[in-house]
Amino acid sequence: EPEVTQTPSHQVTQMGQEVILRCVPISNHLYFYWYRQILGQKVEFLVSFYNNEISEKSEIFDDQFSVERPDGSNFTLKIRSTKLEDSAMYFCASTPGRSAQYFGPGTRLLVL
Amino acid sequence: AQTVTQSQPEMSVQEAETVTLSCTYDTSESNYYLFWYKQPPSRQMILVIRQEAYKQQNATENRFSVNFQKAAKSFSLKISDSQLGDTAMYFCAFGKRNTNAGKSTFGDGTTLTVKP
C-alpha cells in the first residue's frame, strides 16, 4: 500500500540554523499539507499546497517558513533561523482530494 | 472556524473488553468528514476510520466503529475486543468536504491504555 514518506526521521539543529524537512507524498495525490505537533499537544495545521502554490496557511506559518515542490515527487518545508519553540514533530500529509489525509511518519525536530 | 473537543484526556480498558472514546465538534458546515487517527508511541499518525457527514450509516473497520450523531455533533469511537497494540493516543479530526484542499482540525487527543 502506498505511503507518505518523510526524511529525516530525526533532526537536531542549533538555534538560528536553517532546516529542510522532506516529504514524498503518495504519487497520485494532489493536495499536500504540513502539520506540527509540539510534544504533549495537539496536531496543528501549518500549510496546505495545491497546484504549486499555497492554498491556505495558519498564523503559525509566518515568514520563517516556506514550502516548495521542487520536482514531481518531493514536497519540502524549510524553516529559516530556527528557534527553540520550533522543536516539534512535523508531519507531512497528502490526499487525492475530498478524502482522508494520509500522514507520513513525521520528522522529530529538536532545536538546541 | 471548526473546533473539536475530546473530553477524556486518558482512558484505560482491560484487554478483550470494549471502550468508547468521545468526541464532539462544532461547525457551521453541512458537508464534512470526521476521522479518528491513532498515534502510538512511535508518534506516527495512522488513520483508523472515517465518516462522511452525509452518510447516516455509521462507519466500521473491523474492531473499530463509530457512533455518529450529526444533530448532536458527536462522533465517538468504539473499540471492541481491545488489544494491547491498541494502546496509543487517539485523535478525533474534522475536515471540510466541499473544499478539496481543506485542512484537518484535531482535538486534543485521548490517551488509551489497554491493560493485560
PDB file of C-alpha atoms in Angstrom:
ATOM      1  CA  GLU A   1       0.000   0.000   0.000  1.00  0.00           C
ATOM      2  CA  PRO A   2       1.415   3.423  -0.945  1.00  0.00           C
ATOM      3  CA  GLU A   3       2.659   5.546   1.931  1.00  0.00           C
ATOM      4  CA  VAL A   4       3.777   9.075   2.573  1.00  0.00           C
ATOM      5  CA  THR A   5       7.461   9.090   3.449  1.00  0.00           C
ATOM      6  CA  GLN A   6       9.453  11.721   5.305  1.00  0.00           C
ATOM      7  CA  THR A   7      13.146  12.347   5.806  1.00  0.00           C
ATOM      8  CA  PRO A   8      14.964  12.672   8.053  1.00  0.00           C
ATOM      9  CA  SER A   9      13.185  10.852  10.864  1.00  0.00           C
ATOM     10  CA  HIS A  10      15.114  12.909  13.423  1.00  0.00           C
ATOM     11  CA  GLN A  11      16.901  16.241  13.074  1.00  0.00           C
ATOM     12  CA  VAL A  12      18.896  18.071  15.699  1.00  0.00           C
ATOM     13  CA  THR A  13      19.932  21.635  14.919  1.00  0.00           C
ATOM     14  CA  GLN A  14      21.310  24.680  16.614  1.00  0.00           C
ATOM     15  CA  MET A  15      19.112  27.700  17.184  1.00  0.00           C
ATOM     16  CA  GLY A  16      19.371  30.087  14.269  1.00  0.00           C
ATOM     17  CA  GLN A  17      20.167  27.410  11.718  1.00  0.00           C
ATOM     18  CA  GLU A  18      18.028  26.570   8.713  1.00  0.00           C
ATOM     19  CA  VAL A  19      16.460  23.139   8.296  1.00  0.00           C
ATOM     20  CA  ILE A  20      14.712  21.487   5.383  1.00  0.00           C
ATOM     21  CA  LEU A  21      12.241  18.723   6.047  1.00  0.00           C
ATOM     22  CA  ARG A  22      11.423  16.486   3.130  1.00  0.00           C
ATOM     23  CA  CYS A  23       8.322  14.555   2.207  1.00  0.00           C
ATOM     24  CA  VAL A  24       7.343  12.294  -0.653  1.00  0.00           C
ATOM     25  CA  PRO A  25       3.533  12.273  -0.889  1.00  0.00           C
ATOM     26  CA  ILE A  26       1.564   9.375  -2.314  1.00  0.00           C
ATOM     27  CA  SER A  27       2.049   9.519  -6.064  1.00  0.00           C
ATOM     28  CA  ASN A  28      -1.499  10.164  -7.288  1.00  0.00           C
ATOM     29  CA  HIS A  29      -2.320  12.669  -4.557  1.00  0.00           C
ATOM     30  CA  LEU A  30      -2.786  16.314  -5.455  1.00  0.00           C
ATOM     31  CA  TYR A  31      -3.014  18.131  -2.119  1.00  0.00           C
ATOM     32  CA  PHE A  32      -0.213  18.341   0.372  1.00  0.00           C
ATOM     33  CA  TYR A  33      -0.002  19.553   3.926  1.00  0.00           C
ATOM     34  CA  TRP A  34       2.376  20.228   6.757  1.00  0.00           C
ATOM     35  CA  TYR A  35       1.282  19.904  10.370  1.00  0.00           C
ATOM     36  CA  ARG A  36       3.275  20.105  13.557  1.00  0.00           C
ATOM     37  CA  GLN A  37       2.823  18.615  16.995  1.00  0.00           C
ATOM     38  CA  ILE A  38       4.669  20.043  19.940  1.00  0.00           C
ATOM     39  CA  LEU A  39       5.278  17.302  22.500  1.00  0.00           C
ATOM     40  CA  GLY A  40       2.160  16.667  24.548  1.00  0.00           C
ATOM     41  CA  GLN A  41      -0.008  18.980  22.474  1.00  0.00           C
ATOM     42  CA  LYS A  42      -2.491  18.649  19.663  1.00  0.00           C
ATOM     43  CA  VAL A  43      -1.664  18.443  15.995  1.00  0.00           C
ATOM     44  CA  GLU A  44      -1.654  21.926  14.445  1.00  0.00           C
ATOM     45  CA  PHE A  45      -2.142  22.806  10.792  1.00  0.00           C
ATOM     46  CA  LEU A  46       0.660  24.788   9.184  1.00  0.00           C
ATOM     47  CA  VAL A  47       0.025  24.961   5.457  1.00  0.00           C
ATOM     48  CA  SER A  48      -1.715  23.334   2.514  1.00  0.00           C
ATOM     49  CA  PHE A  49      -0.384  23.239  -1.033  1.00  0.00           C
ATOM     50  CA  TYR A  50      -2.022  22.555  -4.362  1.00  0.00           C
ATOM     51  CA  ASN A  51      -1.056  23.147  -7.963  1.00  0.00           C
ATOM     52  CA  ASN A  52       2.318  24.516  -6.959  1.00  0.00           C
ATOM     53  CA  GLU A  53       1.020  27.168  -4.653  1.00  0.00           C
ATOM     54  CA  ILE A  54      -0.090  27.604  -1.078  1.00  0.00           C
ATOM     55  CA  SER A  55      -3.833  27.107  -0.655  1.00  0.00           C
ATOM     56  CA  GLU A  56      -4.097  28.020   2.988  1.00  0.00           C
ATOM     57  CA  LYS A  57      -1.738  28.777   5.841  1.00  0.00           C
ATOM     58  CA  SER A  58      -2.149  29.198   9.556  1.00  0.00           C
ATOM     59  CA  GLU A  59      -0.967  32.011  11.783  1.00  0.00           C
ATOM     60  CA  ILE A  60       1.967  29.805  12.771  1.00  0.00           C
ATOM     61  CA  PHE A  61       3.208  29.758   9.181  1.00  0.00           C
ATOM     62  CA  ASP A  62       4.973  33.086   9.134  1.00  0.00           C
ATOM     63  CA  ASP A  63       7.905  34.336   7.083  1.00  0.00           C
ATOM     64  CA  GLN A  64      10.179  31.916   8.881  1.00  0.00           C
ATOM     65  CA  PHE A  65       8.569  29.055   6.989  1.00  0.00           C
ATOM     66  CA  SER A  66       8.357  28.208   3.314  1.00  0.00           C
ATOM     67  CA  VAL A  67       7.227  25.228   1.261  1.00  0.00           C
ATOM     68  CA  GLU A  68       8.253  24.021  -2.128  1.00  0.00           C
ATOM     69  CA  ARG A  69       7.619  21.202  -4.529  1.00  0.00           C
ATOM     70  CA  PRO A  70      10.982  21.206  -6.289  1.00  0.00           C
ATOM     71  CA  ASP A  71      10.204  18.254  -8.553  1.00  0.00           C
ATOM     72  CA  GLY A  72       7.378  15.857  -9.294  1.00  0.00           C
ATOM     73  CA  SER A  73       7.737  13.875  -6.101  1.00  0.00           C
ATOM     74  CA  ASN A  74       9.206  15.858  -3.228  1.00  0.00           C
ATOM     75  CA  PHE A  75       7.451  18.372  -1.006  1.00  0.00           C
ATOM     76  CA  THR A  76       9.657  20.329   1.390  1.00  0.00           C
ATOM     77  CA  LEU A  77       9.224  22.527   4.439  1.00  0.00           C
ATOM     78  CA  LYS A  78      12.015  24.988   5.105  1.00  0.00           C
ATOM     79  CA  ILE A  79      12.395  26.609   8.488  1.00  0.00           C
ATOM     80  CA  ARG A  80      14.764  29.574   8.489  1.00  0.00           C
ATOM     81  CA  SER A  81      16.585  30.702  11.606  1.00  0.00           C
ATOM     82  CA  THR A  82      15.128  28.034  13.877  1.00  0.00           C
ATOM     83  CA  LYS A  83      14.002  28.875  17.404  1.00  0.00           C
ATOM     84  CA  LEU A  84      13.772  26.714  20.490  1.00  0.00           C
ATOM     85  CA  GLU A  85       9.984  26.679  20.201  1.00  0.00           C
ATOM     86  CA  ASP A  86      10.203  25.134  16.728  1.00  0.00           C
ATOM     87  CA  SER A  87      11.086  21.847  18.412  1.00  0.00           C
ATOM     88  CA  ALA A  88       8.234  19.534  17.484  1.00  0.00           C
ATOM     89  CA  MET A  89       7.167  16.615  15.379  1.00  0.00           C
ATOM     90  CA  TYR A  90       6.459  17.737  11.829  1.00  0.00           C
ATOM     91  CA  PHE A  91       4.026  15.716   9.785  1.00  0.00           C
ATOM     92  CA  CYS A  92       3.510  15.787   6.066  1.00  0.00           C
ATOM     93  CA  ALA A  93       0.145  14.612   4.723  1.00  0.00           C
ATOM     94  CA  SER A  94      -1.406  14.156   1.321  1.00  0.00           C
ATOM     95  CA  THR A  95      -4.794  13.419  -0.163  1.00  0.00           C
ATOM     96  CA  PRO A  96      -6.240  12.903  -3.638  1.00  0.00           C
ATOM     97  CA  GLY A  97      -8.900  15.415  -2.639  1.00  0.00           C
ATOM     98  CA  ARG A  98     -12.227  15.183  -0.803  1.00  0.00           C
ATOM     99  CA  SER A  99     -10.874  12.295   1.210  1.00  0.00           C
ATOM    100  CA  ALA A 100      -8.898  11.483   4.294  1.00  0.00           C
ATOM    101  CA  GLN A 101      -5.419  12.871   4.612  1.00  0.00           C
ATOM    102  CA  TYR A 102      -2.710  10.278   4.875  1.00  0.00           C
ATOM    103  CA  PHE A 103       0.132  11.171   7.152  1.00  0.00           C
ATOM    104  CA  GLY A 104       3.805  10.408   6.929  1.00  0.00           C
ATOM    105  CA  PRO A 105       5.759   9.034   9.895  1.00  0.00           C
ATOM    106  CA  GLY A 106       6.913  12.501  10.902  1.00  0.00           C
ATOM    107  CA  THR A 107      10.233  14.242  11.441  1.00  0.00           C
ATOM    108  CA  ARG A 108      11.202  14.883  15.012  1.00  0.00           C
ATOM    109  CA  LEU A 109      12.963  18.250  15.122  1.00  0.00           C
ATOM    110  CA  LEU A 110      14.971  19.301  18.131  1.00  0.00           C
ATOM    111  CA  VAL A 111      16.371  22.826  18.286  1.00  0.00           C
ATOM    112  CA  LEU A 112      19.137  23.363  20.826  1.00  0.00           C
TER     113      LEU A 112
ATOM    114  CA  ALA B   1     -13.999  28.054  12.352  1.00  0.00           C
ATOM    115  CA  GLN B   2     -14.288  24.456  13.423  1.00  0.00           C
ATOM    116  CA  THR B   3     -13.490  23.136  16.872  1.00  0.00           C
ATOM    117  CA  VAL B   4     -13.040  19.551  18.007  1.00  0.00           C
ATOM    118  CA  THR B   5     -13.311  18.564  21.658  1.00  0.00           C
ATOM    119  CA  GLN B   6     -12.163  15.354  23.255  1.00  0.00           C
ATOM    120  CA  SER B   7     -13.222  15.483  26.889  1.00  0.00           C
ATOM    121  CA  GLN B   8     -11.356  12.389  28.058  1.00  0.00           C
ATOM    122  CA  PRO B   9      -7.603  13.058  28.339  1.00  0.00           C
ATOM    123  CA  GLU B  10      -6.926   9.484  29.480  1.00  0.00           C
ATOM    124  CA  MET B  11      -8.761   6.188  29.468  1.00  0.00           C
ATOM    125  CA  SER B  12      -7.924   2.608  30.244  1.00  0.00           C
ATOM    126  CA  VAL B  13      -9.520  -0.709  29.402  1.00  0.00           C
ATOM    127  CA  GLN B  14      -8.833  -4.349  30.092  1.00  0.00           C
ATOM    128  CA  GLU B  15      -7.661  -6.461  27.221  1.00  0.00           C
ATOM    129  CA  ALA B  16     -10.580  -8.020  25.285  1.00  0.00           C
ATOM    130  CA  GLU B  17     -13.085  -5.511  26.636  1.00  0.00           C
ATOM    131  CA  THR B  18     -14.825  -2.676  24.813  1.00  0.00           C
ATOM    132  CA  VAL B  19     -14.063   1.003  25.211  1.00  0.00           C
ATOM    133  CA  THR B  20     -15.665   4.137  23.786  1.00  0.00           C
ATOM    134  CA  LEU B  21     -13.796   7.383  23.172  1.00  0.00           C
ATOM    135  CA  SER B  22     -15.824  10.580  22.960  1.00  0.00           C
ATOM    136  CA  CYS B  23     -15.555  13.434  20.509  1.00  0.00           C
ATOM    137  CA  THR B  24     -17.744  16.446  19.907  1.00  0.00           C
ATOM    138  CA  TYR B  25     -17.278  19.133  17.318  1.00  0.00           C
ATOM    139  CA  ASP B  26     -18.674  22.458  16.344  1.00  0.00           C
ATOM    140  CA  THR B  27     -19.129  23.654  12.799  1.00  0.00           C
ATOM    141  CA  SER B  28     -21.489  25.598  10.591  1.00  0.00           C
ATOM    142  CA  GLU B  29     -20.594  23.390   7.634  1.00  0.00           C
ATOM    143  CA  SER B  30     -23.115  20.854   6.380  1.00  0.00           C
ATOM    144  CA  ASN B  31     -20.726  18.787   4.292  1.00  0.00           C
ATOM    145  CA  TYR B  32     -17.690  17.395   6.036  1.00  0.00           C
ATOM    146  CA  TYR B  33     -15.648  14.402   7.113  1.00  0.00           C
ATOM    147  CA  LEU B  34     -14.789  13.153  10.542  1.00  0.00           C
ATOM    148  CA  PHE B  35     -11.791  10.977  11.302  1.00  0.00           C
ATOM    149  CA  TRP B  36     -10.172   9.070  14.084  1.00  0.00           C
ATOM    150  CA  TYR B  37      -6.400   8.797  13.997  1.00  0.00           C
ATOM    151  CA  LYS B  38      -4.245   6.585  16.176  1.00  0.00           C
ATOM    152  CA  GLN B  39      -0.837   7.778  17.352  1.00  0.00           C
ATOM    153  CA  PRO B  40       1.211   5.001  19.004  1.00  0.00           C
ATOM    154  CA  PRO B  41       4.397   5.727  20.971  1.00  0.00           C
ATOM    155  CA  SER B  42       6.288   5.925  17.678  1.00  0.00           C
ATOM    156  CA  ARG B  43       4.210   9.095  17.101  1.00  0.00           C
ATOM    157  CA  GLN B  44       3.166   8.106  13.614  1.00  0.00           C
ATOM    158  CA  MET B  45      -0.373   9.211  12.704  1.00  0.00           C
ATOM    159  CA  ILE B  46      -2.459   6.276  11.484  1.00  0.00           C
ATOM    160  CA  LEU B  47      -5.952   6.677  10.050  1.00  0.00           C
ATOM    161  CA  VAL B  48      -8.312   4.385  11.942  1.00  0.00           C
ATOM    162  CA  ILE B  49     -11.697   5.240  10.499  1.00  0.00           C
ATOM    163  CA  ARG B  50     -13.524   7.998   8.673  1.00  0.00           C
ATOM    164  CA  GLN B  51     -17.130   9.087   8.381  1.00  0.00           C
ATOM    165  CA  GLU B  52     -18.719  11.266   5.734  1.00  0.00           C
ATOM    166  CA  ALA B  53     -21.325  13.535   7.277  1.00  0.00           C
ATOM    167  CA  TYR B  54     -23.896  12.955   4.542  1.00  0.00           C
ATOM    168  CA  LYS B  55     -23.913   9.230   5.280  1.00  0.00           C
ATOM    169  CA  GLN B  56     -26.267   8.178   8.042  1.00  0.00           C
ATOM    170  CA  GLN B  57     -24.760   4.733   8.395  1.00  0.00           C
ATOM    171  CA  ASN B  58     -22.021   4.528  10.987  1.00  0.00           C
ATOM    172  CA  ALA B  59     -18.618   3.555   9.642  1.00  0.00           C
ATOM    173  CA  THR B  60     -16.962   0.334  10.799  1.00  0.00           C
ATOM    174  CA  GLU B  61     -13.471  -1.057  10.295  1.00  0.00           C
ATOM    175  CA  ASN B  62     -13.031  -4.476  11.859  1.00  0.00           C
ATOM    176  CA  ARG B  63     -12.965  -3.912  15.635  1.00  0.00           C
ATOM    177  CA  PHE B  64     -13.424  -0.158  15.280  1.00  0.00           C
ATOM    178  CA  SER B  65     -16.776   1.508  14.823  1.00  0.00           C
ATOM    179  CA  VAL B  66     -18.206   4.962  15.289  1.00  0.00           C
ATOM    180  CA  ASN B  67     -21.409   6.378  16.655  1.00  0.00           C
ATOM    181  CA  PHE B  68     -22.064   9.451  14.542  1.00  0.00           C
ATOM    182  CA  GLN B  69     -24.808  11.733  15.802  1.00  0.00           C
ATOM    183  CA  LYS B  70     -24.930  14.635  13.365  1.00  0.00           C
ATOM    184  CA  ALA B  71     -27.577  16.672  15.156  1.00  0.00           C
ATOM    185  CA  ALA B  72     -25.696  16.393  18.427  1.00  0.00           C
ATOM    186  CA  LYS B  73     -22.347  16.912  16.652  1.00  0.00           C
ATOM    187  CA  SER B  74     -20.972  13.856  18.342  1.00  0.00           C
ATOM    188  CA  PHE B  75     -18.574  11.292  16.894  1.00  0.00           C
ATOM    189  CA  SER B  76     -17.484   8.588  19.315  1.00  0.00           C
ATOM    190  CA  LEU B  77     -15.134   5.703  18.589  1.00  0.00           C
ATOM    191  CA  LYS B  78     -15.835   2.225  19.907  1.00  0.00           C
ATOM    192  CA  ILE B  79     -13.027  -0.280  20.092  1.00  0.00           C
ATOM    193  CA  SER B  80     -14.205  -3.848  20.596  1.00  0.00           C
ATOM    194  CA  ASP B  81     -12.086  -6.730  21.849  1.00  0.00           C
ATOM    195  CA  SER B  82      -9.315  -4.322  22.870  1.00  0.00           C
ATOM    196  CA  GLN B  83      -5.780  -5.488  22.218  1.00  0.00           C
ATOM    197  CA  LEU B  84      -2.500  -4.423  23.797  1.00  0.00           C
ATOM    198  CA  GLY B  85      -1.499  -2.942  20.449  1.00  0.00           C
ATOM    199  CA  ASP B  86      -4.402  -0.518  20.683  1.00  0.00           C
ATOM    200  CA  THR B  87      -2.521   1.379  23.381  1.00  0.00           C
ATOM    201  CA  ALA B  88      -1.987   4.817  21.837  1.00  0.00           C
ATOM    202  CA  MET B  89      -3.151   8.405  21.695  1.00  0.00           C
ATOM    203  CA  TYR B  90      -6.340   8.749  19.659  1.00  0.00           C
ATOM    204  CA  PHE B  91      -7.205  11.971  17.871  1.00  0.00           C
ATOM    205  CA  CYS B  92     -10.571  12.964  16.519  1.00  0.00           C
ATOM    206  CA  ALA B  93     -10.363  15.252  13.481  1.00  0.00           C
ATOM    207  CA  PHE B  94     -12.683  17.288  11.261  1.00  0.00           C
ATOM    208  CA  GLY B  95     -12.261  18.074   7.574  1.00  0.00           C
ATOM    209  CA  LYS B  96     -14.408  20.089   5.194  1.00  0.00           C
ATOM    210  CA  ARG B  97     -15.741  18.140   2.238  1.00  0.00           C
ATOM    211  CA  ASN B  98     -16.665  20.982  -0.075  1.00  0.00           C
ATOM    212  CA  THR B  99     -13.102  22.209  -0.183  1.00  0.00           C
ATOM    213  CA  ASN B 100     -10.639  19.990  -1.956  1.00  0.00           C
ATOM    214  CA  ALA B 101      -7.640  21.235  -0.068  1.00  0.00           C
ATOM    215  CA  GLY B 102      -9.275  21.633   3.305  1.00  0.00           C
ATOM    216  CA  LYS B 103      -7.111  21.262   6.355  1.00  0.00           C
ATOM    217  CA  SER B 104      -7.947  18.905   9.183  1.00  0.00           C
ATOM    218  CA  THR B 105      -8.717  20.265  12.642  1.00  0.00           C
ATOM    219  CA  PHE B 106      -7.720  17.999  15.505  1.00  0.00           C
ATOM    220  CA  GLY B 107      -8.904  17.517  19.051  1.00  0.00           C
ATOM    221  CA  ASP B 108      -6.519  17.397  21.989  1.00  0.00           C
ATOM    222  CA  GLY B 109      -6.397  13.614  21.960  1.00  0.00           C
ATOM    223  CA  THR B 110      -7.253  10.779  24.342  1.00  0.00           C
ATOM    224  CA  THR B 111      -4.527   8.532  25.689  1.00  0.00           C
ATOM    225  CA  LEU B 112      -5.815   4.969  25.761  1.00  0.00           C
ATOM    226  CA  THR B 113      -4.059   2.277  27.759  1.00  0.00           C
ATOM    227  CA  VAL B 114      -5.037  -1.343  27.264  1.00  0.00           C
ATOM    228  CA  LYS B 115      -4.168  -3.393  30.344  1.00  0.00           C
ATOM    229  CA  PRO B 116      -3.350  -7.108  30.224  1.00  0.00           C
TER     230      PRO B 116
END
